[in-house]
PDB file of N, CA and C in Angstrom:
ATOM      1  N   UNK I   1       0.824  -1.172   0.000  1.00 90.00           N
ATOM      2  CA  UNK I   1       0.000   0.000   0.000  1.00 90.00           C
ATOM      3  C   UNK I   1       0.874   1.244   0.000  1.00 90.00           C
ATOM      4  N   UNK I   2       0.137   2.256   0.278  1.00 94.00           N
ATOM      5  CA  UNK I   2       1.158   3.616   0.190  1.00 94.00           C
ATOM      6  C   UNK I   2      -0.037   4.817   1.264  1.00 94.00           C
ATOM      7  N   UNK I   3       1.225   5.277   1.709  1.00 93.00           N
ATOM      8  CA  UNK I   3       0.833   6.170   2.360  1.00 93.00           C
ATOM      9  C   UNK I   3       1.284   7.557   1.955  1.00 93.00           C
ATOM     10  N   UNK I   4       0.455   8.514   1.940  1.00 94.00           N
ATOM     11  CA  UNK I   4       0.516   9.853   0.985  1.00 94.00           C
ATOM     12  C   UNK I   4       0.325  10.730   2.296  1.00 94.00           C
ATOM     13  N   UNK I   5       1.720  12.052   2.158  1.00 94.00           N
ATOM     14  CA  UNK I   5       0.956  13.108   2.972  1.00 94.00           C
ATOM     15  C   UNK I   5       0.001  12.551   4.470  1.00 94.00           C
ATOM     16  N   UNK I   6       0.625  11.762   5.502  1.00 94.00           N
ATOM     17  CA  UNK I   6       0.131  11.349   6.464  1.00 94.00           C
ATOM     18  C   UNK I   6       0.790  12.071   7.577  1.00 94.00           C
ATOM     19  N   UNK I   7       0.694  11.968   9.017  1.00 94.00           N
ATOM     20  CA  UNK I   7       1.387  12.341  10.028  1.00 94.00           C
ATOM     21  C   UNK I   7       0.345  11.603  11.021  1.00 94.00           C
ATOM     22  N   UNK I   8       2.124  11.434  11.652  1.00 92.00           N
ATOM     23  CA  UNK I   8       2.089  10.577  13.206  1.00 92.00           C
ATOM     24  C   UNK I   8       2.681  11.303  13.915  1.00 92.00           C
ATOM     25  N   UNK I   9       2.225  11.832  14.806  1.00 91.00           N
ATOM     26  CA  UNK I   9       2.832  12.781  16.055  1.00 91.00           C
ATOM     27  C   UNK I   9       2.316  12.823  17.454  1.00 91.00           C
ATOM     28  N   UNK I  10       3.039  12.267  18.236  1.00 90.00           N
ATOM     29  CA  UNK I  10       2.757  12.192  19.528  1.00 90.00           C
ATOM     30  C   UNK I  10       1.950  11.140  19.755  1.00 90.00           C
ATOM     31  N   UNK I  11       2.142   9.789  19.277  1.00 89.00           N
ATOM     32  CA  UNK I  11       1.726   8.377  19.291  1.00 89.00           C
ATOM     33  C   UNK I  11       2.652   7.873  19.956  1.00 89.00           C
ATOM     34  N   UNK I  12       1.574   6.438  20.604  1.00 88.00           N
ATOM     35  CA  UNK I  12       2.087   5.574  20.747  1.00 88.00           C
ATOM     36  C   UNK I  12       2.308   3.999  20.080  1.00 88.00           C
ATOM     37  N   UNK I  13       3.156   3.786  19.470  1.00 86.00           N
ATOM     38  CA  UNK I  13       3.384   2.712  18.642  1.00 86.00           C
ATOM     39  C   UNK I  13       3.892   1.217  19.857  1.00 86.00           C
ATOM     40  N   UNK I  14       3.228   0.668  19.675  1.00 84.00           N
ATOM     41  CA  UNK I  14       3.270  -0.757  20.167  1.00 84.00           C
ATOM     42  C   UNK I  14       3.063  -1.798  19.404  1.00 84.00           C
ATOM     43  N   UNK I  15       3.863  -2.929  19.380  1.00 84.00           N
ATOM     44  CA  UNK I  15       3.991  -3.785  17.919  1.00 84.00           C
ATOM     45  C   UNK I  15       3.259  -3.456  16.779  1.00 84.00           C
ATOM     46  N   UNK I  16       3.677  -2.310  16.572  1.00 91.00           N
ATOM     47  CA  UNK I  16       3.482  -1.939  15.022  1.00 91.00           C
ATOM     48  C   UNK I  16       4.635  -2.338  13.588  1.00 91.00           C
ATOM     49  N   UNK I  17       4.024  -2.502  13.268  1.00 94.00           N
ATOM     50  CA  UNK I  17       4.512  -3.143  11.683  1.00 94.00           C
ATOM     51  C   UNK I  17       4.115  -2.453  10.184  1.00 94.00           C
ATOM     52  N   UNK I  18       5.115  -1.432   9.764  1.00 95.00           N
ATOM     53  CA  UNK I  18       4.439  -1.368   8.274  1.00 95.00           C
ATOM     54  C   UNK I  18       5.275  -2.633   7.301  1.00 95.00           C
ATOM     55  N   UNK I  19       4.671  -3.183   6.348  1.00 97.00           N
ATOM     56  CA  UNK I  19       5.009  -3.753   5.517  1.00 97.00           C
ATOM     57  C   UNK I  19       4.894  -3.628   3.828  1.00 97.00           C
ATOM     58  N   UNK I  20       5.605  -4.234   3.373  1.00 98.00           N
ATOM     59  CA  UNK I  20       5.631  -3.744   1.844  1.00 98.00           C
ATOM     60  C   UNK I  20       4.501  -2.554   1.710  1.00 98.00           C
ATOM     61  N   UNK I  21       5.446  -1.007   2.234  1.00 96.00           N
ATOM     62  CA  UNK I  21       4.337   0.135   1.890  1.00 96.00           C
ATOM     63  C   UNK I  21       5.677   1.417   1.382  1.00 96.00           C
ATOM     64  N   UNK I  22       4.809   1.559   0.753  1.00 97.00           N
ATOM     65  CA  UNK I  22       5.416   3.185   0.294  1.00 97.00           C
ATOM     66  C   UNK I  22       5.025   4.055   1.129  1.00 97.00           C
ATOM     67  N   UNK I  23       5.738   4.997   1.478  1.00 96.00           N
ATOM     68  CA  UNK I  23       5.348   6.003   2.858  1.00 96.00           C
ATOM     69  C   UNK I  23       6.370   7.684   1.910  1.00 96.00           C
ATOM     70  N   UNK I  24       5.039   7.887   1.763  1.00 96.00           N
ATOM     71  CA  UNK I  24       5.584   9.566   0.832  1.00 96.00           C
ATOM     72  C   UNK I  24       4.899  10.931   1.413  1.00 96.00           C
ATOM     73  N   UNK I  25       6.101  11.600   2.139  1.00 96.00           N
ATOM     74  CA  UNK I  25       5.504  12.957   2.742  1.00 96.00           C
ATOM     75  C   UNK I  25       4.626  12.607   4.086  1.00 96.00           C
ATOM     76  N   UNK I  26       5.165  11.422   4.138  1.00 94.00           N
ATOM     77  CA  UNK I  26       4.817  11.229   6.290  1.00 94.00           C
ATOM     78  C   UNK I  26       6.003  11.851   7.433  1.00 94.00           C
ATOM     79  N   UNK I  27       5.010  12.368   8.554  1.00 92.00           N
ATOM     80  CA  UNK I  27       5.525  13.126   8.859  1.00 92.00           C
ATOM     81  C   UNK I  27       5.557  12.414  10.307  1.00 92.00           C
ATOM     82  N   UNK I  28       6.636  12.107  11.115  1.00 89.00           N
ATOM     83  CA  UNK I  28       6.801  11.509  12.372  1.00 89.00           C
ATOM     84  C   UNK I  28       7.831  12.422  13.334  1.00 89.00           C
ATOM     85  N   UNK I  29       6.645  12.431  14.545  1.00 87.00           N
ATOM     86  CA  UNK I  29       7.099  13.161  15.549  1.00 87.00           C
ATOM     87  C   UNK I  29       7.096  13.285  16.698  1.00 87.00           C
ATOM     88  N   UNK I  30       7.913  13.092  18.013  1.00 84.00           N
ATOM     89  CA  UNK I  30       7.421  13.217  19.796  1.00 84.00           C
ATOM     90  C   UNK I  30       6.852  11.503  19.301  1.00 84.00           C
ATOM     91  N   UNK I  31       7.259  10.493  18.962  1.00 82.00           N
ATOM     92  CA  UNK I  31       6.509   9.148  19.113  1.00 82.00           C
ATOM     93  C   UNK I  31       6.619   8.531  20.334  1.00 82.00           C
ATOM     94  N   UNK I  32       6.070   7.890  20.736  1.00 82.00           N
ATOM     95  CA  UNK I  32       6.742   6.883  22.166  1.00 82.00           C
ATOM     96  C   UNK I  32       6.901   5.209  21.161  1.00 82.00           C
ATOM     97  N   UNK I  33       8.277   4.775  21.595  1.00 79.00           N
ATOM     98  CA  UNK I  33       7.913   3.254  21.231  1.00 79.00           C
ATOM     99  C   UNK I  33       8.138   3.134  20.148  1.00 79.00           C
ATOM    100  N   UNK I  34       9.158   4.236  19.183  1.00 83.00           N
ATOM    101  CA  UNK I  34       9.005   4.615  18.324  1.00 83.00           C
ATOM    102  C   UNK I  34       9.841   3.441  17.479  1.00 83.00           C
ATOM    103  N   UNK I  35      11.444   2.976  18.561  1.00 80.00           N
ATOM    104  CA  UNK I  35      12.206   2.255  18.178  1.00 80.00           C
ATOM    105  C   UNK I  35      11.809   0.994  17.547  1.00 80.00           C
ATOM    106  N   UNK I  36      10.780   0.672  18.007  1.00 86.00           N
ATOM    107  CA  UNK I  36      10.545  -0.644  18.534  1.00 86.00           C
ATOM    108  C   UNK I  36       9.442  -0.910  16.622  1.00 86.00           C
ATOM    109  N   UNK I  37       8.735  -0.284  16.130  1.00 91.00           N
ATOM    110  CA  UNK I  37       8.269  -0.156  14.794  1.00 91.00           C
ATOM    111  C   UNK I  37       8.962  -0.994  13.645  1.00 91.00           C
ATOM    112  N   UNK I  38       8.520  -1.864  13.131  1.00 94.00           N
ATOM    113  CA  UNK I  38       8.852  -3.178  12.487  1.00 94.00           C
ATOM    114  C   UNK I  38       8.720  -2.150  10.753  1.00 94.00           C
ATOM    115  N   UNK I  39      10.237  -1.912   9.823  1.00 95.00           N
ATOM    116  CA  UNK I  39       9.253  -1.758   8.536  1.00 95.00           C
ATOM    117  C   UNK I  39      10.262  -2.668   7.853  1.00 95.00           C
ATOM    118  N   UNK I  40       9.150  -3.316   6.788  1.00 97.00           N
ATOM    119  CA  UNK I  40       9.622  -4.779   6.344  1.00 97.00           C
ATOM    120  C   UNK I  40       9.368  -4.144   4.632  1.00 97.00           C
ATOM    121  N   UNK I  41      10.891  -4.433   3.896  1.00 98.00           N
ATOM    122  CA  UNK I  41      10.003  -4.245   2.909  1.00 98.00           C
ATOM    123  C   UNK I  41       9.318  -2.698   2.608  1.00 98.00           C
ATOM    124  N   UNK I  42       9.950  -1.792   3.069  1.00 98.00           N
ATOM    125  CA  UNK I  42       9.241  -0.336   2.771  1.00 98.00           C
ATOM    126  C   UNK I  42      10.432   0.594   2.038  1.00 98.00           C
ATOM    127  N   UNK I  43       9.280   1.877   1.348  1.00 98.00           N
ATOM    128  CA  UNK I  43      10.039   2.568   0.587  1.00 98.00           C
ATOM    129  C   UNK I  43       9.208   3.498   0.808  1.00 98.00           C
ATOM    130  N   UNK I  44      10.857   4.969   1.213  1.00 97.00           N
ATOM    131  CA  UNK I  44      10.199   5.682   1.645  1.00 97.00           C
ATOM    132  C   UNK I  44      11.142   6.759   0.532  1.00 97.00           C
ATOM    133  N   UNK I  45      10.548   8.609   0.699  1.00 97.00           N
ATOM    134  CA  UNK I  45      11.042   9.013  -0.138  1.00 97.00           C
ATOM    135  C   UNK I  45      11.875  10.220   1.229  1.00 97.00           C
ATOM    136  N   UNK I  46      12.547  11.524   0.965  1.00 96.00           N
ATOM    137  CA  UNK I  46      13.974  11.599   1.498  1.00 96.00           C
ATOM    138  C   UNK I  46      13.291  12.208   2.595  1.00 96.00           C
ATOM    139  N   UNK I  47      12.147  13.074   2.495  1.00 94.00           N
ATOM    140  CA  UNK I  47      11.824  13.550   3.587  1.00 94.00           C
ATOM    141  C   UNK I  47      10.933  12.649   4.737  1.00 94.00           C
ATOM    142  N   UNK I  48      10.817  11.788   4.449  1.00 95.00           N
ATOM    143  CA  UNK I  48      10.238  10.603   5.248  1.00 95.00           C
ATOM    144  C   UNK I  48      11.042  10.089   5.943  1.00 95.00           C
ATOM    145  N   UNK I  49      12.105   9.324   4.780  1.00 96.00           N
ATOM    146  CA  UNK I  49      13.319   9.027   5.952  1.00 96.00           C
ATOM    147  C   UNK I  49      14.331  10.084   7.020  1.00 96.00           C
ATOM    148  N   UNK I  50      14.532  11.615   6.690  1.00 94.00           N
ATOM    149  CA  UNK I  50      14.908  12.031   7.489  1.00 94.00           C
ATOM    150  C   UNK I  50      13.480  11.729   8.707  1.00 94.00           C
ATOM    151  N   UNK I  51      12.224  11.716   8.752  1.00 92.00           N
ATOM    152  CA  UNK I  51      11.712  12.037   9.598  1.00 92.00           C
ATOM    153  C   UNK I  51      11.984  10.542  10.720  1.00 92.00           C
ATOM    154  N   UNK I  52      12.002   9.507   9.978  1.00 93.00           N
ATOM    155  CA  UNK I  52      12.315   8.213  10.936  1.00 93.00           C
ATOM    156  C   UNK I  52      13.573   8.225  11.078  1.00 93.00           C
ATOM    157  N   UNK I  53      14.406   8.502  10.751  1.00 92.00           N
ATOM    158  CA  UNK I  53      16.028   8.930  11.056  1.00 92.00           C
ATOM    159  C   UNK I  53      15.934  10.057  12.836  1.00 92.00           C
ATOM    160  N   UNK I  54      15.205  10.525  12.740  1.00 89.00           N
ATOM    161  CA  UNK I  54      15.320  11.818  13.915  1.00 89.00           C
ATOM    162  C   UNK I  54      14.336  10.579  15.359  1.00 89.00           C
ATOM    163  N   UNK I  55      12.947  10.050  14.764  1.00 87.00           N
ATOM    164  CA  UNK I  55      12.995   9.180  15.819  1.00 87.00           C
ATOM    165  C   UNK I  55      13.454   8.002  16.053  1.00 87.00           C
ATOM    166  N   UNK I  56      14.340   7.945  15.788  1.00 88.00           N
ATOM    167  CA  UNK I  56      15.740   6.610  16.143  1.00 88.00           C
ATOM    168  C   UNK I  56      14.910   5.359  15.772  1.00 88.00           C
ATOM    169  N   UNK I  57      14.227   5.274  14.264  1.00 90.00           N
ATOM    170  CA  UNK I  57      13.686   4.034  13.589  1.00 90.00           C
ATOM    171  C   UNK I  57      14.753   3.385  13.045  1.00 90.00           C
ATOM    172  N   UNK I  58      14.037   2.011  13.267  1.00 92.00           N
ATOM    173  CA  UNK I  58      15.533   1.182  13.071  1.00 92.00           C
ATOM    174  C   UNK I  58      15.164   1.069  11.169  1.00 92.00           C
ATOM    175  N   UNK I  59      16.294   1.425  10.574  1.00 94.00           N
ATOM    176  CA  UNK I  59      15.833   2.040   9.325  1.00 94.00           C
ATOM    177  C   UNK I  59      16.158   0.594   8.019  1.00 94.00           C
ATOM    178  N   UNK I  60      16.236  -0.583   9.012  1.00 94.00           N
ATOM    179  CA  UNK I  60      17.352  -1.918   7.874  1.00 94.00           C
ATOM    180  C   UNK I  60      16.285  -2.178   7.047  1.00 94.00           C
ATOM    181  N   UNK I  61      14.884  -2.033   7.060  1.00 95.00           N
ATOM    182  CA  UNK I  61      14.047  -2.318   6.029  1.00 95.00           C
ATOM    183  C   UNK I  61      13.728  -1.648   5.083  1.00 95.00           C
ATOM    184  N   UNK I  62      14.145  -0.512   5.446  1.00 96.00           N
ATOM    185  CA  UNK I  62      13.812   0.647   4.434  1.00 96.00           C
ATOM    186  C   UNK I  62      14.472   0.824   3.545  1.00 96.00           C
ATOM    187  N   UNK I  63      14.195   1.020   1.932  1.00 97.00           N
ATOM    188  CA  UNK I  63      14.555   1.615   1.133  1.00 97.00           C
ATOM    189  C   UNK I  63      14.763   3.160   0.602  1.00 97.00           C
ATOM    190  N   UNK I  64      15.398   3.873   0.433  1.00 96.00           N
ATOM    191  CA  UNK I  64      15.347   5.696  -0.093  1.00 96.00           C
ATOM    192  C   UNK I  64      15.022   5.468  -1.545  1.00 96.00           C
ATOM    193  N   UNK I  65      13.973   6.160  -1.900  1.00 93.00           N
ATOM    194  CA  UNK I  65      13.609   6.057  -3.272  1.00 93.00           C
ATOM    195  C   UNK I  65      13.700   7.625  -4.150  1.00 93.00           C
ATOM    196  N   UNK I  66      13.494   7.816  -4.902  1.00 82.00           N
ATOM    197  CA  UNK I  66      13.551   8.951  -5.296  1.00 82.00           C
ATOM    198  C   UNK I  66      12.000   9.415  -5.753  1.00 82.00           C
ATOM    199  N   UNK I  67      11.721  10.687  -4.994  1.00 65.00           N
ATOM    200  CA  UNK I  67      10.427  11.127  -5.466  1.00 65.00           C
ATOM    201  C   UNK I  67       8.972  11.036  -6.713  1.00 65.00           C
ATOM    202  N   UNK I  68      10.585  11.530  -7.685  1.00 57.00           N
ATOM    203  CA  UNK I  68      10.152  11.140  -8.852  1.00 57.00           C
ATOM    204  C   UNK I  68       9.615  10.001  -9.481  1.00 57.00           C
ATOM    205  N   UNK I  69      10.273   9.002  -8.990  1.00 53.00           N
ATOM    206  CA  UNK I  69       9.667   7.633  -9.658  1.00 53.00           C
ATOM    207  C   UNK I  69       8.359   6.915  -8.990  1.00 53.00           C
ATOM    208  N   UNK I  70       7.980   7.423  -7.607  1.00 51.00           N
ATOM    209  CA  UNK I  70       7.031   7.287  -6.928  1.00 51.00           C
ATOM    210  C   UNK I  70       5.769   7.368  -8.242  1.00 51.00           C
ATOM    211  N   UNK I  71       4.908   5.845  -8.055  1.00 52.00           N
ATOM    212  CA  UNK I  71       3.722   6.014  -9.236  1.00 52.00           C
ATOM    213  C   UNK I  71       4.058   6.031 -10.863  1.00 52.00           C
ATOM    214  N   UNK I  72       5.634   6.243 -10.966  1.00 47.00           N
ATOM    215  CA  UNK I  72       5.848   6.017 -12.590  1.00 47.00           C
ATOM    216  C   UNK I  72       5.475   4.063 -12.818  1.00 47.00           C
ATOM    217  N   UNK I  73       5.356   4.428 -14.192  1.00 42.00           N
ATOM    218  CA  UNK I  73       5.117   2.963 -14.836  1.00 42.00           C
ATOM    219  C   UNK I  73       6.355   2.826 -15.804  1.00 42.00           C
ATOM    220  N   UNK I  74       7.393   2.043 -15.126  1.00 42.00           N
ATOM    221  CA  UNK I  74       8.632   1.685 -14.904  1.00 42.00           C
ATOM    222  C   UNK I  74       8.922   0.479 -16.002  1.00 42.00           C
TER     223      UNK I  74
END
């Protein structure tokens, strides 16, 4: 799936899991539990990952994609 233009701020994440998702222009912030967030299989674009970069997401599933290709037919 994909997530567009979303925000998480000031949640609490408890065995949460994204999986095979695109995450474009989400915005994460003040999380609790934040570490602990499972992403399997995800692709995110640069300002997304700085935002899980700042709450200390463990980032080994993630891919950096480039904006642009987000939705092209490849």
């Amino acid at each position: 799936g994909m997530l567009d233009d979303c925000r998480f701020e000031q949640c609490s994440f408890y065995n949460s899991k994204f999986q095979n998702t695109t995450l474009r222009n989400t915005f994460f912030k003040n999380n609790k539990k934040f570490k602990r967030v499972q992403f399997i299989n995800c692709k995110v674009d640069k300002l997304t990952y700085a935002f899980l970069k700042n709450n200390l997401a463990d980032l080994s599933g993630i891919t950096l994609i480039d904006d642009q290709l987000i939705g092209s037919t490849e």
